[in-house]
């Protein structure tokens, strides 16, 4: 079981409390598709992703970013049982979506960069970053758990 | 592959950040030490606590080297030759750690540049730091 210190719990809830999933989610997904263009392979049905402008203007990308970021709510509400809480989603990503779990790690990095850009160094301190990244790492691990 | 536009963008960003090299460098290092405690093992001979002289001077050194490389990215192997030797034969830092510092450097840049650290700048910077790390480890074996 994952051990969370009080400081880590506080950092995670503070950050989550200030995150607008409709804003951060799309930005994180856009960064994933722009910085790591090979990730576009999973979004064939999203239409035009051929240029930076088309990715930024793509409504499906924005909606999906919001959906994925909103999915973190489950983890925030189940901090002490993230593995269990994500079991079904893990199966779906493996059996239905066929996403390489490495992509979860990469998206997590993009989320951290977007959060950093949004909150700046006085909020997203090294300590907060540590807690946030640990949180994302646990979610990433849970999403990859049901792969076989 | 870095495009001409990307090389120009990277050069401009690091030119602007050179005056605050110490602040940027120490911030990135501190973030790395906090999130990835294993990286501290390479600094057991220094005091790398927040605000320490060593943390500041070391951070400054690293950022200045990155900025120097950015002045002419096509000449990275020439510019970094002495540092390649240093890292391969003396420091022998496991190259996986370069990725960790690169990520923290991106977070630091995002913190300080905010909206200006656009997805395009982020992509270019990630490519540059990856290339920098690759060149740095070229003499390892």
PDB file of C-alpha atoms in Angstrom, chain A residues 27 30-31 34-36 52 108-110 112-114 116-118 120-121 124-127 129-131 133, chain B residues 27 30-32 34-36 103-104 106-108 110-115 117-120 122-123 126-127:
ATOM      1  CA  UNK A  27      -3.336  21.828 -22.364  1.00  0.00           C
ATOM      2  CA  UNK A  30      -2.003  19.197 -26.532  1.00  0.00           C
ATOM      3  CA  UNK A  31       1.535  19.134 -25.136  1.00  0.00           C
ATOM      4  CA  UNK A  34       2.992  18.298 -29.879  1.00  0.00           C
ATOM      5  CA  UNK A  35       6.078  17.352 -27.860  1.00  0.00           C
ATOM      6  CA  UNK A  36       5.770  13.602 -28.531  1.00  0.00           C
ATOM      7  CA  UNK A  52       0.242  22.716 -34.264  1.00  0.00           C
ATOM      8  CA  UNK A 108       2.061  12.599 -16.475  1.00  0.00           C
ATOM      9  CA  UNK A 109       5.219  14.599 -17.260  1.00  0.00           C
ATOM     10  CA  UNK A 110       3.212  16.887 -19.541  1.00  0.00           C
ATOM     11  CA  UNK A 112       3.318  18.424 -14.379  1.00  0.00           C
ATOM     12  CA  UNK A 113       4.768  20.959 -16.834  1.00  0.00           C
ATOM     13  CA  UNK A 114       1.317  22.492 -17.448  1.00  0.00           C
ATOM     14  CA  UNK A 116       4.034  24.280 -13.179  1.00  0.00           C
ATOM     15  CA  UNK A 117       3.355  26.875 -15.889  1.00  0.00           C
ATOM     16  CA  UNK A 118      -0.047  27.627 -14.373  1.00  0.00           C
ATOM     17  CA  UNK A 120       4.572  29.177 -10.834  1.00  0.00           C
ATOM     18  CA  UNK A 121       7.407  28.497  -8.414  1.00  0.00           C
ATOM     19  CA  UNK A 124       4.491  24.518  -7.341  1.00  0.00           C
ATOM     20  CA  UNK A 125       7.435  24.278  -4.976  1.00  0.00           C
ATOM     21  CA  UNK A 126       9.928  21.384  -5.087  1.00  0.00           C
ATOM     22  CA  UNK A 127       7.987  19.811  -2.206  1.00  0.00           C
ATOM     23  CA  UNK A 129       6.179  18.834  -7.171  1.00  0.00           C
ATOM     24  CA  UNK A 130       7.443  15.745  -5.331  1.00  0.00           C
ATOM     25  CA  UNK A 131       4.010  14.977  -3.886  1.00  0.00           C
ATOM     26  CA  UNK A 133       4.632  13.500  -9.186  1.00  0.00           C
TER      27      UNK A 133
ATOM     28  CA  UNK B  27      15.804  25.519  -8.661  1.00  0.00           C
ATOM     29  CA  UNK B  30      16.586  21.214  -5.883  1.00  0.00           C
ATOM     30  CA  UNK B  31      13.502  19.885  -7.662  1.00  0.00           C
ATOM     31  CA  UNK B  32      15.493  16.890  -8.865  1.00  0.00           C
ATOM     32  CA  UNK B  34      13.448  16.438  -3.851  1.00  0.00           C
ATOM     33  CA  UNK B  35      11.567  14.274  -6.375  1.00  0.00           C
ATOM     34  CA  UNK B  36      14.357  11.816  -7.094  1.00  0.00           C
ATOM     35  CA  UNK B 103      12.429  16.951 -16.727  1.00  0.00           C
ATOM     36  CA  UNK B 104      13.030  19.150 -13.677  1.00  0.00           C
ATOM     37  CA  UNK B 106      11.428  21.794 -18.009  1.00  0.00           C
ATOM     38  CA  UNK B 107       9.353  22.223 -14.829  1.00  0.00           C
ATOM     39  CA  UNK B 108      11.579  25.096 -13.683  1.00  0.00           C
ATOM     40  CA  UNK B 110       7.517  26.327 -17.010  1.00  0.00           C
ATOM     41  CA  UNK B 111       7.386  27.865 -13.523  1.00  0.00           C
ATOM     42  CA  UNK B 112       9.429  30.905 -14.486  1.00  0.00           C
ATOM     43  CA  UNK B 113       8.219  31.470 -18.041  1.00  0.00           C
ATOM     44  CA  UNK B 114       4.564  30.526 -17.461  1.00  0.00           C
ATOM     45  CA  UNK B 115       2.428  30.978 -20.566  1.00  0.00           C
ATOM     46  CA  UNK B 117       6.680  28.293 -22.230  1.00  0.00           C
ATOM     47  CA  UNK B 118       4.354  27.305 -25.040  1.00  0.00           C
ATOM     48  CA  UNK B 119       3.945  23.735 -26.330  1.00  0.00           C
ATOM     49  CA  UNK B 120       6.237  24.683 -29.236  1.00  0.00           C
ATOM     50  CA  UNK B 122       8.474  22.932 -24.670  1.00  0.00           C
ATOM     51  CA  UNK B 123       8.930  20.585 -27.632  1.00  0.00           C
ATOM     52  CA  UNK B 126      12.858  18.830 -24.677  1.00  0.00           C
ATOM     53  CA  UNK B 127      14.601  17.987 -27.948  1.00  0.00           C
TER      54      UNK B 127
END
